[in-house]
Short mmCIF file of C-alpha atoms in Angstrom, two decimals:
data_model
loop_
_atom_site.label_atom_id
_atom_site.label_comp_id
_atom_site.label_asym_id
_atom_site.label_seq_id
_atom_site.Cartn_x
_atom_site.Cartn_y
_atom_site.Cartn_z
CA SER L 1084 -2.11 23.76 19.84
CA LEU L 1085 -0.06 20.93 21.27
CA GLY L 1086 -1.91 18.44 19.04
CA GLY L 1087 -1.15 20.48 15.92
CA LEU L 1088 2.50 20.82 16.93
CA HIS L 1089 2.72 17.05 17.45
CA VAL L 1090 1.27 16.29 14.01
CA ARG L 1091 3.59 18.84 12.41
CA ARG L 1092 6.61 17.21 14.01
CA LEU L 1093 5.49 13.76 12.88
CA SER L 1094 5.04 15.04 9.34
CA LEU L 1095 8.46 16.69 9.35
CA ALA L 1096 10.18 13.53 10.56
CA ALA L 1097 8.30 11.32 8.13
CA THR L 1098 8.91 13.38 5.01
CA ALA L 1099 12.59 13.70 5.91
CA ILE L 1100 12.93 9.90 5.65
CA VAL L 1101 12.47 10.11 1.88
CA PHE L 1102 15.64 12.15 1.55
CA ILE L 1103 17.59 10.12 4.10
CA LEU L 1104 17.01 6.94 2.09
CA VAL L 1105 17.88 8.63 -1.17
CA SER L 1106 21.08 9.96 0.41
CA LEU L 1107 22.03 6.48 1.62
CA ALA L 1108 21.77 5.25 -1.94
CA GLY L 1109 24.32 7.85 -2.99
CA LEU L 1110 21.94 9.91 -5.10
CA ASN L 1111 22.14 13.66 -5.69
CA GLU L 1112 19.62 16.32 -6.50
CA ALA L 1113 22.01 19.14 -7.39
CA SER L 1114 21.34 19.71 -11.05
CA ALA L 1115 18.73 22.28 -11.99
CA GLN L 1116 18.48 20.60 -15.40
CA ALA L 1117 17.12 17.30 -14.07
CA THR L 1118 13.96 15.97 -15.64
CA GLY L 1119 11.00 14.18 -14.07
CA VAL L 1120 10.21 10.50 -14.40
CA GLN L 1121 7.09 9.07 -16.00
CA ASP L 1122 5.72 6.66 -13.40
CA PHE L 1123 3.55 3.77 -14.63
CA ARG L 1124 2.90 2.13 -11.25
CA LEU L 1125 -0.57 2.29 -9.71
CA HIS L 1126 0.57 3.71 -6.39
CA GLN L 1127 -1.37 2.52 -3.33
CA GLN L 1128 -1.39 4.83 -0.34
CA TYR L 1129 -1.77 1.99 2.21
CA ARG L 1130 -1.03 -1.70 1.73
CA HIS L 1131 -2.09 -4.46 4.08
CA MET L 1132 0.38 -7.36 4.34
CA ARG L 1133 -2.41 -9.87 4.92
CA ALA L 1134 -4.19 -8.73 1.76
CA LEU L 1135 -0.99 -8.76 -0.32
CA GLY L 1136 -0.49 -12.46 0.39
CA MET L 1137 -3.86 -13.23 -1.24
CA GLY L 1138 -3.31 -11.11 -4.33
CA ASP L 1139 -4.36 -7.87 -2.60
CA ALA L 1140 -7.99 -8.91 -3.18
CA PHE L 1141 -9.62 -7.48 -0.07
CA ILE L 1142 -12.50 -5.19 -1.09
CA ALA L 1143 -15.23 -7.63 -0.05
CA SER L 1144 -13.05 -9.63 2.35
CA ALA L 1145 -12.17 -6.76 4.68
CA ASP L 1146 -12.85 -8.08 8.18
CA ASP L 1147 -10.01 -6.69 10.27
CA TYR L 1148 -8.45 -3.27 10.97
CA GLY L 1149 -7.32 -3.03 7.32
CA THR L 1150 -10.94 -2.47 6.28
CA LEU L 1151 -10.51 1.18 7.31
CA PHE L 1152 -8.47 1.72 4.11
CA TYR L 1153 -9.72 -1.07 1.82
CA ASN L 1154 -13.47 -0.79 2.36
CA PRO L 1155 -14.84 1.23 5.30
CA ALA L 1156 -18.21 -0.56 5.03
CA GLY L 1157 -16.48 -3.51 6.69
CA LEU L 1158 -16.32 -1.52 9.93
CA ALA L 1159 -20.04 -2.21 10.37
CA ARG L 1160 -19.27 -5.95 10.40
CA LEU L 1161 -16.35 -6.12 12.80
CA GLU L 1162 -17.20 -8.49 15.62
CA LYS L 1163 -14.66 -7.20 18.13
CA GLY L 1164 -12.32 -4.30 18.72
CA THR L 1165 -8.62 -4.34 17.85
CA ILE L 1166 -5.68 -2.08 18.60
CA ASN L 1167 -2.89 -2.80 16.12
CA LEU L 1168 0.64 -1.39 16.45
CA SER L 1169 3.04 -2.35 13.69
CA LEU L 1170 6.36 -1.99 11.91
CA GLY L 1171 6.71 -3.18 8.32
CA ALA L 1172 9.23 -3.29 5.50
CA ALA L 1173 9.35 -4.75 2.00
CA GLY L 1174 11.82 -4.75 -0.85
CA ASP L 1175 13.34 -6.73 -3.67
CA THR L 1176 16.49 -8.81 -3.30
CA LYS L 1177 18.50 -6.77 -5.83
CA ILE L 1178 18.59 -3.61 -3.71
CA PRO L 1179 21.62 -4.48 -1.48
CA GLY L 1180 23.85 -5.33 -4.45
CA PHE L 1181 22.81 -2.25 -6.39
CA TYR L 1182 23.34 -0.04 -3.35
CA GLY L 1183 26.89 -1.39 -3.02
CA GLU L 1184 27.67 -0.67 -6.66
CA VAL L 1185 26.35 2.88 -6.46
CA LYS L 1186 28.24 3.55 -3.24
CA ASP L 1187 31.53 2.35 -4.72
CA ALA L 1188 31.17 4.21 -8.02
CA SER L 1189 29.57 7.51 -7.06
CA GLY L 1190 31.45 10.54 -5.83
CA THR L 1191 34.64 9.52 -7.66
CA SER L 1192 34.34 12.18 -10.39
CA ASN L 1193 34.72 9.31 -12.84
CA VAL L 1194 31.80 9.58 -15.23
CA ALA L 1195 32.90 6.42 -17.05
CA ASP L 1196 32.45 4.29 -13.90
CA ILE L 1197 28.92 5.56 -13.35
CA THR L 1198 28.08 5.20 -17.04
CA ASN L 1199 29.25 1.56 -16.98
CA LEU L 1200 27.25 0.93 -13.82
CA LEU L 1201 24.07 2.26 -15.42
CA ALA L 1202 24.76 0.30 -18.60
CA ARG L 1203 25.19 -2.97 -16.66
CA ASN L 1204 21.89 -2.46 -14.89
CA TYR L 1205 19.96 -0.96 -17.78
CA GLY L 1206 16.28 -1.90 -17.69
CA ASN L 1207 16.33 -2.96 -14.02
CA PHE L 1208 13.82 -1.78 -11.44
CA TYR L 1209 14.37 -1.54 -7.67
CA SER L 1210 11.63 -1.01 -5.10
CA ALA L 1211 11.24 -0.70 -1.33
CA ARG L 1212 8.41 0.06 1.07
CA LEU L 1213 8.66 1.13 4.71
CA SER L 1214 5.89 1.58 7.28
CA LEU L 1215 6.89 2.66 10.78
CA LEU L 1216 5.02 3.16 14.05
CA GLN L 1217 1.62 2.64 12.49
CA ALA L 1218 -1.32 2.51 14.88
CA VAL L 1219 -4.90 1.48 14.05
CA TRP L 1220 -7.76 1.26 16.54
CA ALA L 1221 -10.74 -0.49 14.98
CA ARG L 1222 -13.98 -1.35 16.73
CA PRO L 1223 -17.42 -2.42 15.53
CA ARG L 1224 -18.74 0.52 13.46
CA TRP L 1225 -15.71 2.82 13.67
CA GLY L 1226 -11.93 3.01 13.30
CA LEU L 1227 -9.07 5.45 13.80
CA ALA L 1228 -5.57 5.28 12.29
CA ILE L 1229 -2.35 7.27 12.68
CA LEU L 1230 0.30 6.36 10.09
CA PRO L 1231 3.38 8.59 10.56
CA VAL L 1232 5.54 6.84 7.96
CA ASP L 1233 4.29 5.16 4.79
CA LEU L 1234 7.21 5.41 2.37
CA SER L 1235 7.62 3.86 -1.07
CA LEU L 1236 10.77 4.19 -3.16
CA ASP L 1237 11.07 3.09 -6.80
CA MET L 1238 14.27 3.29 -8.87
CA SER L 1239 14.91 2.26 -12.45
CA ILE L 1240 17.68 2.52 -15.04
CA ARG L 1241 16.23 3.97 -18.21
CA ASN L 1242 17.40 5.94 -21.23
CA LEU L 1243 16.58 9.59 -21.88
CA ALA L 1244 19.24 11.45 -23.86
CA ALA L 1245 21.61 9.12 -22.01
CA ALA L 1246 21.28 6.38 -19.39
CA SER L 1247 19.81 7.74 -16.18
CA LEU L 1248 18.84 6.58 -12.71
CA ASN L 1249 15.15 7.38 -12.27
CA ILE L 1250 13.67 7.79 -8.80
CA VAL L 1251 10.06 8.14 -7.65
CA ALA L 1252 9.27 8.31 -3.92
CA PHE L 1253 6.12 8.90 -1.90
CA GLN L 1254 6.02 9.58 1.83
CA ASP L 1255 2.58 9.88 3.39
CA THR L 1256 1.74 10.84 6.93
CA THR L 1257 -1.93 9.99 7.41
CA ILE L 1258 -4.59 10.40 10.06
CA ALA L 1259 -7.86 8.65 9.19
CA TYR L 1260 -11.22 8.13 10.86
CA GLY L 1261 -13.92 5.82 9.54
CA ARG L 1262 -17.53 4.91 10.30
CA GLY L 1263 -19.57 1.96 9.10
CA TRP L 1264 -23.21 1.07 9.57
CA ASP L 1265 -25.86 -1.33 8.30
CA VAL L 1266 -28.77 0.02 6.28
CA ASN L 1267 -32.18 -1.63 5.96
CA TRP L 1268 -32.51 -1.63 2.19
CA SER L 1269 -33.70 -5.20 1.75
CA LYS L 1270 -35.01 -8.11 3.81
CA ASN L 1271 -33.22 -10.57 1.57
CA ALA L 1272 -29.71 -9.18 2.00
CA ARG L 1273 -27.43 -7.36 4.40
CA TRP L 1274 -26.28 -3.94 3.20
CA SER L 1275 -23.46 -2.01 4.85
CA LEU L 1276 -22.08 1.44 4.10
CA GLY L 1277 -18.93 3.16 5.32
CA VAL L 1278 -16.86 6.31 4.99
CA THR L 1279 -13.19 6.91 5.81
CA ALA L 1280 -12.08 10.54 6.08
CA LYS L 1281 -8.34 11.07 5.55
CA GLY L 1282 -5.91 13.86 6.25
CA ILE L 1283 -2.65 13.29 4.36
CA TYR L 1284 0.61 15.21 4.33
CA ARG L 1285 2.62 13.96 1.36
CA GLY L 1286 6.24 14.37 0.42
CA TYR L 1287 6.87 13.51 -3.23
CA TYR L 1288 10.14 13.11 -5.11
CA ASN L 1289 10.56 12.53 -8.85
CA ARG L 1290 13.99 12.84 -10.50
CA ALA L 1291 16.05 11.42 -13.34
CA LEU L 1292 19.80 11.55 -12.58
CA LEU L 1293 22.45 11.34 -15.29
CA ALA L 1294 25.85 9.71 -14.85
CA SER L 1295 27.61 13.07 -14.65
CA GLU L 1296 25.43 14.11 -11.70
CA LEU L 1297 26.07 10.90 -9.79
CA ALA L 1298 29.80 11.06 -10.43
CA PHE L 1299 30.40 14.58 -9.14
CA ASN L 1300 27.71 15.25 -6.55
CA SER L 1301 26.77 11.93 -4.95
CA ASN L 1302 26.14 13.34 -1.46
CA ILE L 1303 24.43 16.62 -2.30
CA LEU L 1304 20.72 16.94 -1.54
CA ASN L 1305 18.46 19.75 -2.67
CA GLY L 1306 15.06 20.04 -1.04
CA ALA L 1307 13.90 22.28 -3.89
CA ASP L 1308 13.49 19.12 -5.99
CA ALA L 1309 10.78 17.82 -3.65
CA LYS L 1310 7.07 18.48 -3.69
CA GLU L 1311 4.84 18.43 -0.64
CA GLY L 1312 1.41 19.32 0.62
CA PHE L 1313 -1.59 18.51 2.79
CA THR L 1314 -4.98 17.34 1.61
CA LEU L 1315 -8.30 16.09 2.98
CA ASP L 1316 -10.23 13.39 1.19
CA ALA L 1317 -12.53 10.43 1.77
CA ASP L 1318 -13.31 6.88 0.65
CA ILE L 1319 -16.90 5.63 0.46
CA GLY L 1320 -17.59 1.89 0.58
CA MET L 1321 -20.46 -0.55 0.35
CA LEU L 1322 -20.92 -4.27 1.10
CA TRP L 1323 -23.79 -6.50 0.00
CA THR L 1324 -24.36 -10.02 1.32
CA PRO L 1325 -27.46 -12.00 0.32
CA LYS L 1326 -29.25 -14.00 3.00
CA VAL L 1327 -28.68 -17.68 2.38
CA THR L 1328 -31.24 -20.35 3.28
CA ASP L 1329 -30.33 -23.88 4.33
CA ASP L 1330 -31.61 -25.33 1.06
CA SER L 1331 -29.79 -22.86 -1.23
CA TRP L 1332 -26.63 -23.82 -3.12
CA LEU L 1333 -25.20 -20.47 -1.99
CA ARG L 1334 -24.71 -21.97 1.47
CA PHE L 1335 -21.56 -23.57 0.04
CA ALA L 1336 -20.14 -20.22 -1.09
CA LYS L 1337 -21.66 -17.45 1.11
CA PRO L 1338 -20.88 -14.61 -1.33
CA SER L 1339 -20.40 -10.92 -0.59
CA VAL L 1340 -19.85 -8.07 -3.03
CA GLY L 1341 -18.07 -4.81 -2.27
CA PHE L 1342 -17.70 -1.44 -3.97
CA VAL L 1343 -15.47 1.51 -3.05
CA ALA L 1344 -15.13 5.02 -4.45
CA ARG L 1345 -11.68 6.15 -3.39
CA ASN L 1346 -10.46 9.76 -3.03
CA VAL L 1347 -13.90 11.07 -3.98
CA ALA L 1348 -13.00 14.78 -3.68
CA ASP L 1349 -9.64 14.61 -5.48
CA TYR L 1350 -9.08 18.36 -5.48
CA GLY L 1351 -5.35 18.16 -4.92
CA PHE L 1352 -3.17 19.27 -2.04
CA ILE L 1353 -4.84 22.31 -0.56
CA THR L 1354 -1.99 23.68 1.55
CA ASN L 1355 1.78 23.43 1.80
CA ALA L 1356 3.56 23.81 5.14
CA HIS L 1357 6.95 23.88 3.35
CA LEU L 1358 8.47 21.44 5.81
CA ILE L 1359 11.08 20.35 3.25
CA ASP L 1360 11.76 23.53 1.32
CA LYS L 1361 10.25 27.00 1.31
CA ASN L 1362 9.78 26.83 -2.47
CA SER L 1363 8.54 23.25 -2.74
CA GLY L 1364 5.75 22.63 -5.22
CA GLU L 1365 2.55 20.59 -5.11
CA PRO L 1366 2.53 16.77 -5.44
CA PRO L 1367 0.30 15.01 -7.97
CA ARG L 1368 -3.31 14.50 -6.91
CA LEU L 1369 -4.33 11.31 -5.10
CA GLY L 1370 -6.52 10.37 -8.07
CA ARG L 1371 -10.17 9.32 -7.90
CA ARG L 1372 -10.54 5.55 -8.31
CA PHE L 1373 -13.23 2.89 -8.14
CA ASP L 1374 -12.89 -0.67 -6.80
CA VAL L 1375 -15.26 -3.61 -7.02
CA GLY L 1376 -14.76 -7.07 -5.55
CA ALA L 1377 -16.37 -10.30 -4.42
CA LYS L 1378 -15.49 -12.92 -1.84
CA PHE L 1379 -16.80 -16.41 -1.15
CA ASP L 1380 -16.60 -18.16 2.23
CA LEU L 1381 -16.29 -21.89 1.55
CA PRO L 1382 -17.24 -24.69 3.95
CA ASP L 1383 -14.79 -25.27 6.81
CA TRP L 1384 -12.53 -28.31 6.60
CA TRP L 1385 -10.27 -29.72 9.30
CA ILE L 1386 -8.77 -26.71 11.12
CA PHE L 1387 -9.15 -24.34 8.16
CA LYS L 1388 -11.65 -21.61 7.31
CA THR L 1389 -11.34 -21.03 3.56
CA ARG L 1390 -12.24 -18.05 1.44
CA VAL L 1391 -11.55 -16.94 -2.12
CA ALA L 1392 -11.74 -13.37 -3.43
CA VAL L 1393 -11.47 -11.45 -6.68
CA ASP L 1394 -11.21 -7.69 -7.24
CA GLU L 1395 -10.94 -5.21 -10.09
CA ARG L 1396 -9.39 -2.11 -8.56
CA ASP L 1397 -8.12 1.38 -9.43
CA ILE L 1398 -10.64 1.82 -12.23
CA GLY L 1399 -10.26 5.35 -13.57
CA ALA L 1400 -6.70 5.83 -12.35
CA THR L 1401 -3.97 7.12 -14.64
CA ASN L 1402 -2.21 4.15 -16.29
CA PHE L 1403 -5.06 1.78 -15.37
CA THR L 1404 -5.39 -1.38 -17.41
CA THR L 1405 -7.59 -4.40 -16.78
CA THR L 1406 -4.49 -6.46 -15.95
CA LYS L 1407 -3.08 -3.89 -13.54
CA GLY L 1408 -6.42 -3.69 -11.78
CA PHE L 1409 -6.91 -7.45 -11.41
CA HIS L 1410 -6.44 -9.14 -8.02
CA ALA L 1411 -7.48 -12.62 -6.91
CA GLY L 1412 -6.56 -14.97 -4.10
CA ALA L 1413 -7.44 -17.54 -1.48
CA GLU L 1414 -6.95 -17.58 2.27
CA PHE L 1415 -6.78 -20.56 4.63
CA LEU L 1416 -7.18 -19.46 8.24
CA TRP L 1417 -6.33 -21.96 10.97
CA LYS L 1418 -6.83 -21.98 14.71
CA ILE L 1419 -5.21 -24.37 17.17
CA ARG L 1420 -6.07 -22.40 20.29
CA SER L 1421 -7.54 -18.97 20.90
CA TRP L 1422 -3.97 -17.74 21.53
CA TRP L 1423 -2.35 -19.71 18.68
CA GLN L 1424 -3.69 -19.16 15.18
CA GLY L 1425 -2.73 -17.90 11.74
CA GLY L 1426 -3.26 -18.36 8.04
CA TRP L 1427 -1.79 -19.31 4.66
CA ARG L 1428 -2.51 -17.35 1.49
CA VAL L 1429 -1.95 -17.55 -2.25
CA GLY L 1430 -3.06 -15.34 -5.12
CA VAL L 1431 -2.43 -13.26 -8.23
CA ASN L 1432 -1.66 -9.54 -8.11
CA GLN L 1433 -1.67 -7.70 -11.47
CA GLY L 1434 -0.86 -10.97 -13.21
CA TYR L 1435 1.91 -12.11 -10.82
CA PHE L 1436 1.98 -14.84 -8.17
CA THR L 1437 1.60 -13.93 -4.50
CA ALA L 1438 1.85 -15.88 -1.25
CA GLY L 1439 1.58 -15.05 2.42
CA PHE L 1440 1.67 -16.39 5.97
CA THR L 1441 0.39 -15.12 9.30
CA GLY L 1442 1.41 -16.52 12.68
CA ALA L 1443 -0.16 -15.18 15.86
CA LEU L 1444 0.90 -16.18 19.37
CA GLY L 1445 -1.15 -14.31 21.94
CA PHE L 1446 -1.05 -10.62 21.06
CA LEU L 1447 2.18 -10.97 19.01
CA GLN L 1448 1.72 -11.42 15.27
CA LEU L 1449 4.02 -11.77 12.27
CA ASP L 1450 2.89 -11.39 8.65
CA LEU L 1451 5.03 -12.46 5.68
CA ALA L 1452 4.18 -11.95 2.02
CA THR L 1453 5.68 -11.97 -1.44
CA TRP L 1454 4.12 -10.28 -4.45
CA ALA L 1455 4.98 -8.36 -7.61
CA ASP L 1456 3.63 -5.10 -9.01
CA GLU L 1457 3.35 -4.20 -12.68
CA LEU L 1458 5.61 -1.22 -13.38
CA GLY L 1459 5.64 -1.29 -17.16
CA THR L 1460 3.45 0.13 -19.88
CA SER L 1461 0.70 -1.65 -21.79
CA ASP L 1462 3.31 -2.44 -24.46
CA GLU L 1463 6.10 -3.59 -22.16
CA SER L 1464 5.53 -5.61 -18.99
CA LYS L 1465 7.99 -5.14 -16.15
CA ALA L 1466 7.63 -6.22 -12.53
CA VAL L 1467 9.63 -6.25 -9.32
CA ARG L 1468 9.34 -9.21 -6.97
CA MET L 1469 8.80 -7.91 -3.43
CA TYR L 1470 9.30 -9.66 -0.09
CA GLY L 1471 7.61 -8.10 2.92
CA LEU L 1472 7.50 -8.55 6.68
CA LYS L 1473 5.25 -6.91 9.23
CA ALA L 1474 5.71 -7.31 12.99
CA GLN L 1475 2.77 -6.22 15.10
CA ILE L 1476 1.11 -6.18 18.46
CA ASP L 1477 -2.58 -6.89 18.09
CA PHE L 1478 -4.84 -6.68 21.13
#
């Protein structure tokens, strides 16, 4: 069908971006002797720039289009519909300099130059995230999202038998549909449930490149090193908000609690269209995870609406630790006019400081955020400071 052909073309274009970016960095995939990389990051399929500014604590706070992926129960509580079209990018400040070094040294057939480059940068991590042409239509009780490009790229200089450049990349093309509704379980609280069904075509790349490979084959790409596949899965969410009387102390906090079971099926990638290579293998499973969080709406002051939130997320995921799962933050929303509003945010993500800003003028909106993710093991902490920007039309 024409719809199927359109999705296939989107998936092909999106997964190809992984290899374009790797090529720009001067990396090669020619050696059949390359080894995989052990990845300690808790990879998130979708990340909301607003949430990242407040420590990525959004399980019980989800009250905009991002609730489709953070907690679908929030769809039941949306007060108005939104169509959001966006472009986003994030990265660390070391990437441009490292790219220049690799470009100058690779392809020269001089193994010593590449070896020295890896030695100078030993122990460093480099990360980037790219989201293009993302569209989310969220209305009270339901939401639909088409995310053609959601790409993450992580590089590190580590030591196997010799110093190597390690690369892990994910490229997801996602179509998701969610429903949320209230359930009459108690007269003393509001209960909401939600489900987001997801179809994901993933391109996955995991390679460790030695100096000899970089020196002799810097511009050679081999699709056989990639993995790809399509899967269907779902997230199930819940929100609980107690009814607060005028004489209760809870009127100063207005708490809500959320719970999400993510990737509940987790049966792996069921089919492979071989868009990258006819012999490509299967990517790692999405991984079943559980999230729990709470948020508190504090009394308004001046032009600000204030809330604080805390989450423990990714429980049950490979490499999960209490620190990696911890998220907390505060948000200060302000409104000058109906067409001029925004917010300031601050928080802690996996033990590292975060901050964010939103400015909205009419239907144009800009989100800025900085955060860090824990990439190390339980014995060795290592983080990359990220700076992100998201430009969007929201109407």
